[in-house]
PDB file of C-alpha atoms in Angstrom:
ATOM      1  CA  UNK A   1       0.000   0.000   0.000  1.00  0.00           C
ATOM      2  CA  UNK A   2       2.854   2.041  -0.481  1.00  0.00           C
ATOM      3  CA  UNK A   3       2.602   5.888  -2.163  1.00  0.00           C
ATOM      4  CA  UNK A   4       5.137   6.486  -4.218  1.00  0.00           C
ATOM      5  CA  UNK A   5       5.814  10.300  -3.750  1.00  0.00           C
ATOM      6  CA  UNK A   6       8.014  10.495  -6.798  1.00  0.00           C
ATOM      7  CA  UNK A   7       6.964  12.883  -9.557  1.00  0.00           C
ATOM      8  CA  UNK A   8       6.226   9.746 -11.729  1.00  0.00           C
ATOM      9  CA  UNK A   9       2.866   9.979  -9.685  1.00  0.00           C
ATOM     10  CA  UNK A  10       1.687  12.919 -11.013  1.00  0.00           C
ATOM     11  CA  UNK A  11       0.738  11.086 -14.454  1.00  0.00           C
ATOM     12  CA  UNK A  12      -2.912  10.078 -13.763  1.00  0.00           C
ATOM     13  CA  UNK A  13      -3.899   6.359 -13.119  1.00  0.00           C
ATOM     14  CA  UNK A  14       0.049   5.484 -13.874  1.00  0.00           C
ATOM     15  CA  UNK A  15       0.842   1.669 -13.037  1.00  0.00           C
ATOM     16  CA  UNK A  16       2.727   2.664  -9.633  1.00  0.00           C
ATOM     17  CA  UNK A  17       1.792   0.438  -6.681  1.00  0.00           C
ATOM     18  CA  UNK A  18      -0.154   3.004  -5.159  1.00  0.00           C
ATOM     19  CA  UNK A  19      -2.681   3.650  -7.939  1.00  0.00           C
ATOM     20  CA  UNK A  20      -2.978  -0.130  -8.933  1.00  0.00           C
ATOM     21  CA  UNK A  21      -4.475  -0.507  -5.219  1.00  0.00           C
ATOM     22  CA  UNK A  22      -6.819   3.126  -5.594  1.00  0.00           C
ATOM     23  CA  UNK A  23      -7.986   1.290  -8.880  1.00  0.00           C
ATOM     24  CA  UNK A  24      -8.282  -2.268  -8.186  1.00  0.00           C
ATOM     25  CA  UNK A  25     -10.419  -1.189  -4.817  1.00  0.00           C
ATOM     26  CA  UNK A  26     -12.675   0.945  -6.444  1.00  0.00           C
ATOM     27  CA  UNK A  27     -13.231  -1.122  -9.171  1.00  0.00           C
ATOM     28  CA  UNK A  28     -14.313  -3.964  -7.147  1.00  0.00           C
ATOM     29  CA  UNK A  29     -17.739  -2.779  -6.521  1.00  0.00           C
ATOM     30  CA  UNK A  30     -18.377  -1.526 -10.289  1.00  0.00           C
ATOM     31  CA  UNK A  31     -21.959  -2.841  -9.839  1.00  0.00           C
ATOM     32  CA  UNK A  32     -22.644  -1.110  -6.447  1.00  0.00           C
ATOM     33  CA  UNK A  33     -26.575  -0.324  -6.507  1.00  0.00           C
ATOM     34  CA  UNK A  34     -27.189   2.990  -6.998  1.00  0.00           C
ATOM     35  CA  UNK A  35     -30.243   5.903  -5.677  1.00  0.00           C
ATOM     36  CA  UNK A  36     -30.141   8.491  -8.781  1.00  0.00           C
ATOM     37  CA  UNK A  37     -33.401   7.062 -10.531  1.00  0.00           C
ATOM     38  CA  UNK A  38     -34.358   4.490 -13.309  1.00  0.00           C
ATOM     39  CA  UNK A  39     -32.574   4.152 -16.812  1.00  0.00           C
ATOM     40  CA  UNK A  40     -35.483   4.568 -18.987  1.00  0.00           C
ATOM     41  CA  UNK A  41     -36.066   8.603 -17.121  1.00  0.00           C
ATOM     42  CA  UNK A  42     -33.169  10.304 -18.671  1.00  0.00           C
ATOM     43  CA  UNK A  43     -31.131  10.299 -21.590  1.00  0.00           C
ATOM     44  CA  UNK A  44     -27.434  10.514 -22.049  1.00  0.00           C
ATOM     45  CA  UNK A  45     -26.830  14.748 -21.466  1.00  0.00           C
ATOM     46  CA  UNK A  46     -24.803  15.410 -24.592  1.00  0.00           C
ATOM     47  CA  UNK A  47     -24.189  19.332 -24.188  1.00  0.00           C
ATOM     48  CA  UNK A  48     -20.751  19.980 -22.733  1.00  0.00           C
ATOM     49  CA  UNK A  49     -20.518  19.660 -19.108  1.00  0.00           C
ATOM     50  CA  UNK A  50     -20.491  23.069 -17.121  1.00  0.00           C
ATOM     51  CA  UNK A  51     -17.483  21.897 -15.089  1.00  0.00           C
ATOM     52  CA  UNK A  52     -15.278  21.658 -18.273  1.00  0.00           C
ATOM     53  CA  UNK A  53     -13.358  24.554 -17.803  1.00  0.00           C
ATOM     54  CA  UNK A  54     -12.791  24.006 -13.621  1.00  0.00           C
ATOM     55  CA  UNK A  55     -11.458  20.691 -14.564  1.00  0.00           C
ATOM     56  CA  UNK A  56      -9.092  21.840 -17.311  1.00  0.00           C
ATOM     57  CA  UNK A  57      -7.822  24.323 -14.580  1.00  0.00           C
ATOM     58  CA  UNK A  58      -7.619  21.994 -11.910  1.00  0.00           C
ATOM     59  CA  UNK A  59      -6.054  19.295 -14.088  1.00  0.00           C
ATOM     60  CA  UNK A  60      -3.331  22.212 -14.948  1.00  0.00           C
ATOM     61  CA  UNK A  61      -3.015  22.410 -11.544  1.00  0.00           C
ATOM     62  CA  UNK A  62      -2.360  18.508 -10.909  1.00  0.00           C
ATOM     63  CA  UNK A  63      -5.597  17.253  -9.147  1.00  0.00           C
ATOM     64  CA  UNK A  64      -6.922  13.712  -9.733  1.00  0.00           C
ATOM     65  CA  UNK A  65     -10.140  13.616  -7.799  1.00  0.00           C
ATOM     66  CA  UNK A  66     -12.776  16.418  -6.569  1.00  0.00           C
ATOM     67  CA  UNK A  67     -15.562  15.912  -4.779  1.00  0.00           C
ATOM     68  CA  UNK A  68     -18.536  18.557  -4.340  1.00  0.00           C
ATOM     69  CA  UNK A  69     -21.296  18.674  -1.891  1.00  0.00           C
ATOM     70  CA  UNK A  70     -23.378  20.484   1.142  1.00  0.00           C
ATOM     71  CA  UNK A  71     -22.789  21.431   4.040  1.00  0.00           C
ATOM     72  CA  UNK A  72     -24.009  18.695   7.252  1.00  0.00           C
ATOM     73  CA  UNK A  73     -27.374  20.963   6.955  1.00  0.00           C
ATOM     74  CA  UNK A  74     -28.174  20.526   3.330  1.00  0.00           C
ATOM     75  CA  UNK A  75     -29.654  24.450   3.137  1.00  0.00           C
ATOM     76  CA  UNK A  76     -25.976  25.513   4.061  1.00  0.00           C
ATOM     77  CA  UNK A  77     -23.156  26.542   2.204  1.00  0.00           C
ATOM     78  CA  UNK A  78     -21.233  23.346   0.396  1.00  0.00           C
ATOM     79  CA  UNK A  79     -17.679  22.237   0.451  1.00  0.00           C
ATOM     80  CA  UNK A  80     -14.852  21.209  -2.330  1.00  0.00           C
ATOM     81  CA  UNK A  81     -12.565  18.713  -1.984  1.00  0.00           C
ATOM     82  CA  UNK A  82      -9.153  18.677  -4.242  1.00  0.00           C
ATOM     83  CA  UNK A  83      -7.130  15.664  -4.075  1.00  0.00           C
ATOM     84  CA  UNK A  84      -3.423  14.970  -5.708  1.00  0.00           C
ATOM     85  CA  UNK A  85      -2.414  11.576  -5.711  1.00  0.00           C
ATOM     86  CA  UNK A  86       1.347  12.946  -5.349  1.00  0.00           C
ATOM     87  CA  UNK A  87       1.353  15.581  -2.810  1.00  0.00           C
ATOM     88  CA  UNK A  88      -1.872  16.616  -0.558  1.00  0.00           C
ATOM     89  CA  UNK A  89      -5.726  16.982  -0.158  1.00  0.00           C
ATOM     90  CA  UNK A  90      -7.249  20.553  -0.054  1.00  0.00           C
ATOM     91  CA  UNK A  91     -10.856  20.494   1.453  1.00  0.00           C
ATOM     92  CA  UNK A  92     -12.530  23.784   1.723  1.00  0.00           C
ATOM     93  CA  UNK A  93     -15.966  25.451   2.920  1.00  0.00           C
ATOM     94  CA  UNK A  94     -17.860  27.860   1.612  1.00  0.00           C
ATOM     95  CA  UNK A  95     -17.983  29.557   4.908  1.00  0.00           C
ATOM     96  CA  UNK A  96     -14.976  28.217   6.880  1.00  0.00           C
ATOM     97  CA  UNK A  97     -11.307  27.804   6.314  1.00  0.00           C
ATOM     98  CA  UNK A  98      -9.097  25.925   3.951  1.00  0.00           C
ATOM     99  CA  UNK A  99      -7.913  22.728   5.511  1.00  0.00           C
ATOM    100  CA  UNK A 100      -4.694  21.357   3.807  1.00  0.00           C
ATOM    101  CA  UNK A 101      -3.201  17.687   4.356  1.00  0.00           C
ATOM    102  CA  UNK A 102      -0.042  16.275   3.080  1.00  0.00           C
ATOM    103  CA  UNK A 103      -1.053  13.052   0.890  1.00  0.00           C
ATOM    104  CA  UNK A 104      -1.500  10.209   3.413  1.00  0.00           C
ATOM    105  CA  UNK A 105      -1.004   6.248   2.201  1.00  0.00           C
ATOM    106  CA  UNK A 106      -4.355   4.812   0.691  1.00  0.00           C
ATOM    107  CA  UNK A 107      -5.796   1.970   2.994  1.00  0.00           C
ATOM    108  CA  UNK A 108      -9.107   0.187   2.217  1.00  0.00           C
ATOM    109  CA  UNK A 109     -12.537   0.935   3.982  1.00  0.00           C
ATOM    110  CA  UNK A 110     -13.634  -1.067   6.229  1.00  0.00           C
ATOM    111  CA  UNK A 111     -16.072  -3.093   4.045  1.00  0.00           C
ATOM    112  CA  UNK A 112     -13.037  -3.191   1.134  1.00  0.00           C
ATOM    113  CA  UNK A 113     -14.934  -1.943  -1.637  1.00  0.00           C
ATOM    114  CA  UNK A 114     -13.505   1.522  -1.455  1.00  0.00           C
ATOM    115  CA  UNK A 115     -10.691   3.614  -0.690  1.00  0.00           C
ATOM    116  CA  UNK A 116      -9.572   5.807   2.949  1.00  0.00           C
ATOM    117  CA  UNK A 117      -7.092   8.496   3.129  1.00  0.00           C
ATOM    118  CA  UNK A 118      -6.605   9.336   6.693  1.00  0.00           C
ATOM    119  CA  UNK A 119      -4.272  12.642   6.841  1.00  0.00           C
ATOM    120  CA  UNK A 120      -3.475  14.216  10.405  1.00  0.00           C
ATOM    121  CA  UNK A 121      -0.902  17.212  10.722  1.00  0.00           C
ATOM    122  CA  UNK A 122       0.526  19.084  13.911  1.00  0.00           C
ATOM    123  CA  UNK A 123       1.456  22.648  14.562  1.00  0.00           C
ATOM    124  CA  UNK A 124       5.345  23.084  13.994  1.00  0.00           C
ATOM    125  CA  UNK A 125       7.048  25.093  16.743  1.00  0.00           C
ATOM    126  CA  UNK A 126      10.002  27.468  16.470  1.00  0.00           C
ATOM    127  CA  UNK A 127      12.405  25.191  19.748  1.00  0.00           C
ATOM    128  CA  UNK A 128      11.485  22.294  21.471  1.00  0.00           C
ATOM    129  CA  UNK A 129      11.277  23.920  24.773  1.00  0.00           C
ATOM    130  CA  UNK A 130       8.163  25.696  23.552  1.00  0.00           C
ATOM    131  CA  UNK A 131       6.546  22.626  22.295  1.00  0.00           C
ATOM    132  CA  UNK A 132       7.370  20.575  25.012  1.00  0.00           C
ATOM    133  CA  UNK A 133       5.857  22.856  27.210  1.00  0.00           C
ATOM    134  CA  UNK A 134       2.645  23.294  25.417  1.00  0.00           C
ATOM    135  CA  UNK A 135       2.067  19.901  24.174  1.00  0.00           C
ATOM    136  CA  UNK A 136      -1.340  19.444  25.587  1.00  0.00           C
ATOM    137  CA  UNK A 137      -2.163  22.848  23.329  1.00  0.00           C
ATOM    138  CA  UNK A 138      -0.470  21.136  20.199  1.00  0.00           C
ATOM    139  CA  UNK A 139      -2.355  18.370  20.709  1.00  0.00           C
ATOM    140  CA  UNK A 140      -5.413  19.500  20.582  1.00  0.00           C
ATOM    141  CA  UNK A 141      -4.962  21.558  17.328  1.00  0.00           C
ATOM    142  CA  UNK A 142      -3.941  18.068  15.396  1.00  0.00           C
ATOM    143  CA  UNK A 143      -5.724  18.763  12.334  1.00  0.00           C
ATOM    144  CA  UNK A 144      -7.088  15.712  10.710  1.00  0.00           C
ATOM    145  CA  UNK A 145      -8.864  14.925   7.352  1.00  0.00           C
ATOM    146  CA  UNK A 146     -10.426  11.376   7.043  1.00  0.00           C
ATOM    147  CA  UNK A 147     -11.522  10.954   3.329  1.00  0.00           C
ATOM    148  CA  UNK A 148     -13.368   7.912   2.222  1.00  0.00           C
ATOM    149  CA  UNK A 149     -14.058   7.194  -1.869  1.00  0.00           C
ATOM    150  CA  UNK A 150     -16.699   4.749  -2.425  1.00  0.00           C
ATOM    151  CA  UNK A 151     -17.349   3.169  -5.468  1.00  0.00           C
ATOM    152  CA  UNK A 152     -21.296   3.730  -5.197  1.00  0.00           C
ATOM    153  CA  UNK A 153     -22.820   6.439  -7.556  1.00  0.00           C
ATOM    154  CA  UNK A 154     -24.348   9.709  -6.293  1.00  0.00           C
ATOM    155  CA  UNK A 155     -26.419  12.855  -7.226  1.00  0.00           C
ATOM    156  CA  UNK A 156     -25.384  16.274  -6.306  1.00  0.00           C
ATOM    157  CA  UNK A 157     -28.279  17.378  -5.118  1.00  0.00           C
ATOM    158  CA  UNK A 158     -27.243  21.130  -6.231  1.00  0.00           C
ATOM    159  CA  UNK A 159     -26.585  20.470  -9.380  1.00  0.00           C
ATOM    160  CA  UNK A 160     -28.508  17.291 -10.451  1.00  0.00           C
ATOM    161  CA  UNK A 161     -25.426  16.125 -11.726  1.00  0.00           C
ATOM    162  CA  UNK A 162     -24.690  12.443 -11.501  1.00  0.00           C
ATOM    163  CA  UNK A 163     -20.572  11.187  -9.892  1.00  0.00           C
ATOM    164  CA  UNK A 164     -19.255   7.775  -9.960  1.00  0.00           C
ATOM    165  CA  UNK A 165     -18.188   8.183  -6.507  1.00  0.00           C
ATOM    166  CA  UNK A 166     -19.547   9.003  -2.980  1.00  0.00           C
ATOM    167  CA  UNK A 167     -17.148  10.467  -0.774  1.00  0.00           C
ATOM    168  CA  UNK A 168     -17.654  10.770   3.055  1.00  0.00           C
ATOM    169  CA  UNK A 169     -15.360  13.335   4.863  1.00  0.00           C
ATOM    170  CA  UNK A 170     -14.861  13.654   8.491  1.00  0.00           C
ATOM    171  CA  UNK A 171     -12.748  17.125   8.643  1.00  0.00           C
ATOM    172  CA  UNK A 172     -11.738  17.820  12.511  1.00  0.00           C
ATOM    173  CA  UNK A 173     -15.293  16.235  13.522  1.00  0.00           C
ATOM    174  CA  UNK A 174     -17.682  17.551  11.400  1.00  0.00           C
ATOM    175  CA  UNK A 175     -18.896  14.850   8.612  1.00  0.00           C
ATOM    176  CA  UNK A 176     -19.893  15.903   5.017  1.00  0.00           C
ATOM    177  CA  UNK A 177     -21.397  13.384   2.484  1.00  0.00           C
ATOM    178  CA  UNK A 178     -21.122  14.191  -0.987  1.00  0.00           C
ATOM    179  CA  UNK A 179     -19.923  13.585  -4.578  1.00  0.00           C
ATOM    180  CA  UNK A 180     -16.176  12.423  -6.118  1.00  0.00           C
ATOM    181  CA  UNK A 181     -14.902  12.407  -9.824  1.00  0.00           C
ATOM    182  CA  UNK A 182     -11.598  10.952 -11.329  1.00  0.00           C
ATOM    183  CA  UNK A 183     -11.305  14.339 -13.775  1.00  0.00           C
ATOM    184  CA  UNK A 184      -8.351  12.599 -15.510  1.00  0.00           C
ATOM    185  CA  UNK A 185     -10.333   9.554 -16.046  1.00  0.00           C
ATOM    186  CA  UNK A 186     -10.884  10.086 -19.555  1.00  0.00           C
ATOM    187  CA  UNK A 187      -7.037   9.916 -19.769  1.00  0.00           C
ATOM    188  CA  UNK A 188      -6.941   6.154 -19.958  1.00  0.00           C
ATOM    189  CA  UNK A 189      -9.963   5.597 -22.280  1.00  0.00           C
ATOM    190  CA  UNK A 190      -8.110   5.275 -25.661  1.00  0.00           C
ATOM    191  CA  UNK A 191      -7.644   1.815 -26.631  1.00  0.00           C
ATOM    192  CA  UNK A 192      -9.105  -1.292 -27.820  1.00  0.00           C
ATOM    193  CA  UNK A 193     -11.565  -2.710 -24.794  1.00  0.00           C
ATOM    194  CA  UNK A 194     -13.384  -6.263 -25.099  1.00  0.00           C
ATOM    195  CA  UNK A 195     -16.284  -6.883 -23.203  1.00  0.00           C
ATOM    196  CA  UNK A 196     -15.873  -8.993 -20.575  1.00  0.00           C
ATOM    197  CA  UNK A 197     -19.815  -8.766 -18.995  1.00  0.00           C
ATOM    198  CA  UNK A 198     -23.168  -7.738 -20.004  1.00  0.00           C
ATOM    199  CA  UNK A 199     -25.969  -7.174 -17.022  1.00  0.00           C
ATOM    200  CA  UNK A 200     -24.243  -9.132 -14.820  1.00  0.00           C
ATOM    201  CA  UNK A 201     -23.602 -12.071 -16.857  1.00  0.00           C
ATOM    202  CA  UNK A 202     -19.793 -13.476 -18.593  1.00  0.00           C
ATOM    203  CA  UNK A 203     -19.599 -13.403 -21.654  1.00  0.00           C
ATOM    204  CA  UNK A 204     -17.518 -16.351 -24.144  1.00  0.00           C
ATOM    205  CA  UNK A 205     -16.470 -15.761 -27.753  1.00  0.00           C
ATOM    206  CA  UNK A 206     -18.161 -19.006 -29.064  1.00  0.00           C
ATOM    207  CA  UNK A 207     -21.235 -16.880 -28.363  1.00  0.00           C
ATOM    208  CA  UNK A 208     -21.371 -14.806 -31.297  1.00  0.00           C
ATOM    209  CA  UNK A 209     -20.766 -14.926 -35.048  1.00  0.00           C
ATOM    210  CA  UNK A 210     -16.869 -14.806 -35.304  1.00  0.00           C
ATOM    211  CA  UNK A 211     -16.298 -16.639 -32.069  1.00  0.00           C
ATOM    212  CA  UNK A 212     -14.700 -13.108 -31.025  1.00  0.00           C
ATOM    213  CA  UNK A 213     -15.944 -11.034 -27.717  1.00  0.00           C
ATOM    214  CA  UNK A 214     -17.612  -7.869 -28.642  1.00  0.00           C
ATOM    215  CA  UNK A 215     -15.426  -4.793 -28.681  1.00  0.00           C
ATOM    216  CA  UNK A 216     -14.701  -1.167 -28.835  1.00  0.00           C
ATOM    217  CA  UNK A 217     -12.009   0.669 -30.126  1.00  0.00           C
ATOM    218  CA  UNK A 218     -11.812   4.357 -28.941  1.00  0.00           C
ATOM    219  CA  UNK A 219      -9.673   7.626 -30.098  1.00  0.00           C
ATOM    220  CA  UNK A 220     -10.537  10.134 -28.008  1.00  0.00           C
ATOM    221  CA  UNK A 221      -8.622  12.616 -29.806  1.00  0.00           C
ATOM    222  CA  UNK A 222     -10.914  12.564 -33.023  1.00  0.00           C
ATOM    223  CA  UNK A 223     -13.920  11.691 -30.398  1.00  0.00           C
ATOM    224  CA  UNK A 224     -15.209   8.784 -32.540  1.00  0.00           C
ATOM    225  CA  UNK A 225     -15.989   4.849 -31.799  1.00  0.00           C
ATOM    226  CA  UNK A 226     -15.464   2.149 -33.785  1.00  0.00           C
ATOM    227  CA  UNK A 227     -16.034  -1.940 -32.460  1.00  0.00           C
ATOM    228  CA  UNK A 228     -18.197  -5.128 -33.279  1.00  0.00           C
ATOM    229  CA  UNK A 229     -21.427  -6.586 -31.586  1.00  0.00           C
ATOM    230  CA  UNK A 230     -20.169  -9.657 -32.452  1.00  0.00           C
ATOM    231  CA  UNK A 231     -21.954 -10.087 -35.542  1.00  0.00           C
ATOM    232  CA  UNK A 232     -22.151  -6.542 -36.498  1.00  0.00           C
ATOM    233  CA  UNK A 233     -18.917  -3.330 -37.083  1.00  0.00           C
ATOM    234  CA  UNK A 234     -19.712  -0.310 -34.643  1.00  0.00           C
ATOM    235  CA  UNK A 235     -19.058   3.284 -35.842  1.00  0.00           C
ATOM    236  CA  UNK A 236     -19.559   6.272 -33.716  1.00  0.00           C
ATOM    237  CA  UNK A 237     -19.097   9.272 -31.444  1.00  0.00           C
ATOM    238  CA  UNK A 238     -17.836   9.327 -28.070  1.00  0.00           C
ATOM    239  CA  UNK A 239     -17.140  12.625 -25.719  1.00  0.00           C
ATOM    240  CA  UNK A 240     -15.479  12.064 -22.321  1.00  0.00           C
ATOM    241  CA  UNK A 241     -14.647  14.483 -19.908  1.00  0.00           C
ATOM    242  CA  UNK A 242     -13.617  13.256 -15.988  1.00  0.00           C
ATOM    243  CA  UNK A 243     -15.474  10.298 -15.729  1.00  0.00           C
ATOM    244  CA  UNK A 244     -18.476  11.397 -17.464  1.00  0.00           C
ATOM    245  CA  UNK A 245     -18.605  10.216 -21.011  1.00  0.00           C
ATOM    246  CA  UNK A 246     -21.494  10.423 -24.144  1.00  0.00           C
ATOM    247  CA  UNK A 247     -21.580   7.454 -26.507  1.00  0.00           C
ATOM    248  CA  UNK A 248     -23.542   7.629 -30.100  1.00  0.00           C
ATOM    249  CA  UNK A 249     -22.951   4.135 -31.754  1.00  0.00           C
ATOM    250  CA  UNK A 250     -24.257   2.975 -35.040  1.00  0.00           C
ATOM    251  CA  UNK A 251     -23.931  -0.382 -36.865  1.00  0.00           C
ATOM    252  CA  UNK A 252     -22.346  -0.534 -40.543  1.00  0.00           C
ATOM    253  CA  UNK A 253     -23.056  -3.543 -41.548  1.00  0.00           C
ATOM    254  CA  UNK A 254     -25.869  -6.241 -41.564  1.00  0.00           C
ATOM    255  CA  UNK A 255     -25.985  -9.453 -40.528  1.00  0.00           C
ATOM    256  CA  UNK A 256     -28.640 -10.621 -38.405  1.00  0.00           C
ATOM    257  CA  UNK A 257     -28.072 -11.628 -34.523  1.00  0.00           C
ATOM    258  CA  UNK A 258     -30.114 -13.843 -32.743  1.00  0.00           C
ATOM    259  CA  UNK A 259     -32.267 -12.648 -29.714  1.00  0.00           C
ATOM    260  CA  UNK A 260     -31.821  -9.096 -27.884  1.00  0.00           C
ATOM    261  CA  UNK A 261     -28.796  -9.240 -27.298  1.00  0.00           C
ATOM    262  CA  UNK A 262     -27.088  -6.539 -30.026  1.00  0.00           C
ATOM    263  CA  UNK A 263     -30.006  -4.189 -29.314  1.00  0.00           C
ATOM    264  CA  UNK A 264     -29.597  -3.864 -25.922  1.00  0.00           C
ATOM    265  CA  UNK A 265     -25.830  -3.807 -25.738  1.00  0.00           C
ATOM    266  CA  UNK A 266     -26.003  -0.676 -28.232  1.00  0.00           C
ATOM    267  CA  UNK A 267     -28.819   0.749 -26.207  1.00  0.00           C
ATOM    268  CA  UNK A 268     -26.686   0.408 -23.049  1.00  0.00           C
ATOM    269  CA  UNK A 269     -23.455   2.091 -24.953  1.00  0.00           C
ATOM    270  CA  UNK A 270     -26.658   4.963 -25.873  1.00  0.00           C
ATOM    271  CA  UNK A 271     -27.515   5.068 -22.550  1.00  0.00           C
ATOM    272  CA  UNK A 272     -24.160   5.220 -20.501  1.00  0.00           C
ATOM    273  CA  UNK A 273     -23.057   8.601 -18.801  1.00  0.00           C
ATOM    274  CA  UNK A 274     -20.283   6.782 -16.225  1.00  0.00           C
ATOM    275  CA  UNK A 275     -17.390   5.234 -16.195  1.00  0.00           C
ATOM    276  CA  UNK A 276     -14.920   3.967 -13.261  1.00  0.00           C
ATOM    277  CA  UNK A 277     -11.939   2.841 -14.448  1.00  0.00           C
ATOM    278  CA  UNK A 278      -9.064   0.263 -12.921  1.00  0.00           C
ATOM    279  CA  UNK A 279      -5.593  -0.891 -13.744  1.00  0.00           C
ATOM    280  CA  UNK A 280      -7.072  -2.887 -17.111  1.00  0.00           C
ATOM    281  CA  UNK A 281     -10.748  -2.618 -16.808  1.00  0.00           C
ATOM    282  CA  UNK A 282     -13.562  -0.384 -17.354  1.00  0.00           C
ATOM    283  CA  UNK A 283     -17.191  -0.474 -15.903  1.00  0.00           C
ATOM    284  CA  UNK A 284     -19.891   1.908 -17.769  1.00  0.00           C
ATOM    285  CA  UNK A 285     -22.890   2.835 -15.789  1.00  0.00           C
ATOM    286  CA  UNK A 286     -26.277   3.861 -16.800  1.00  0.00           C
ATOM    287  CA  UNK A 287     -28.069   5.902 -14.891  1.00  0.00           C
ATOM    288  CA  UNK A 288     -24.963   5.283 -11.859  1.00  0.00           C
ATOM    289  CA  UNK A 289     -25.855   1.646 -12.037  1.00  0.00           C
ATOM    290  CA  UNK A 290     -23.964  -1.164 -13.712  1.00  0.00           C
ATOM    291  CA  UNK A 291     -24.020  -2.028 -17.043  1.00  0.00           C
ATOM    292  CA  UNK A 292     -20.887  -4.166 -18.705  1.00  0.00           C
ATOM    293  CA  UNK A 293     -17.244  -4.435 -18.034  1.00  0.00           C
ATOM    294  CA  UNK A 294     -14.406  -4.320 -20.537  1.00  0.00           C
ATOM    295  CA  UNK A 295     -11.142  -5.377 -20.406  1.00  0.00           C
ATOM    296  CA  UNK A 296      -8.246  -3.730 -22.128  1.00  0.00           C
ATOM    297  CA  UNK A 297      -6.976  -5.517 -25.181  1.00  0.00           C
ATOM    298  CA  UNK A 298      -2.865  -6.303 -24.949  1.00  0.00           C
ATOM    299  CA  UNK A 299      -0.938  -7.408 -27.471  1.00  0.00           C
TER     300      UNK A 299
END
């Protein structure tokens, strides 16, 4: 569970120790049940997303994660949270101060499906006679910062905007619930992914036409899709941004599949708004809940 503190860290999701672990534990609960709503009441949201621009910045900046939500009253004013893998968390209030934490090591929650950072700091004194002589003063200004990143979707209730994450804070004993996003998620998307599962169920090559797994190929950088249902080529658009992503998928060709199955896997790419990502897998979500699982194609 060591963090590697080196400046190699700063490249998100890098294949350091440290994020393997963030990954593989969040991933682990990619089908976590979710309380945003049904599938079939909203559509993919395919105008750009409002935080755009405060992600570019804080990506500039070198944050990973944020998380957003209200205050412990939810008619309050709500807090940020600004995490960099490398270096330290900044959590904030709207009406309080800034509370800054050196990076602590990841450990797993308690149930092990997600992720605790645990950060305490002390005040630094100019001699030791002075701290020695107020050390039940120092003691009770430890600052501490207890961060915990589940991998169970969430709603800001602000914004109506659905997060992959819910993140529980306790910040010197007062506890906020609210909302996390991987903003470099996106990052890692590019590649050739084969799908792995489908509504909860494995999937084997000799199910489909070419005894080949369903795939998809993605290029982020010219935003389109390309891939197979297994008996039919995929073409298409795709927009990511954090871990938020817009998929438009059409077939080209036209053979003709047996049961429901290519219907509803293209509805579900339609449909998908997540994504969690780990070391070699991805999860989409519809509607913060489950859908398939990918794996990353090596040569």
């Amino acid at each position: 569970m060591d963090v590697g503190m080196s400046a190699q860290i700063k490249q998100v999701f890098s294949f350091s120790l440290s994020y393997s672990i963030i990954f593989v534990l969040l991933f682990l609960s990619g089908c976590q049940r979710t309380t945003t709503g049904s599938s079939a009441s909203r559509k993919p949201i395919k105008s750009k997303l409002t935080e755009t621009t405060d992600w570019a910045d804080k990506r500039r900046q070198g944050v990973d994660f944020i998380a957003v939500g209200t205050s412990p009253v939810a008619t309050t004013a709500g807090w940020r949270l600004d995490i960099d893998f490398s270096k330290q968390m900044l959590f904030q209030t709207l009406d309080g101060p800034e509370l800054l934490m050196p990076m602590p090591k990841p450990q797993p929650t308690g149930k092990g499906l997600g992720v605790l950072l645990d950060a305490r700091s002390t005040p630094t004194y100019a001699s030791t006679s002075r701290r020695s002589g107020t050390s039940r003063n120092s003691a009770e200004k430890v600052n501490r910062l207890k961060v915990s990143i589940e991998p169970v979707s969430c709603r800001d209730p602000l914004t109506k905007r659905d997060y992959a994450y819910t993140v529980r804070i306790d910040a010197n004993g007062k506890r906020y619930v609210g909302c996390g996003a991987f903003i470099k998620g996106s990052d890692r998307l590019n590649g050739e992914w084969l799908l792995e599962t489908f509504q909860g169920q494995r999937l084997r090559p000799d199910q489909f036409a070419d005894k080949a797994l369903p795939f998809l190929e993605i290029d982020l950088d010219n935003n389109k899709l390309s891939g197979s249902t297994g008996w039919n080529k995929i073409k298409g658009d795709i927009h990511a941004d954090g871990d938020h992503l817009t998929i438009d998928p059409k077939t080209t060709s036209h053979k003709t599949s047996p049961g429901t199955f290519e219907a509803d896997f293209l509805e579900a790419l339609r449909q998908s708004t997540l994504f969690r990502i780990g070391k070699d897998r991805l999860t989409l979500l519809v509607d913060g809940q489950y859908a398939m699982t990918l794996k990353k194609k090596t040569e």
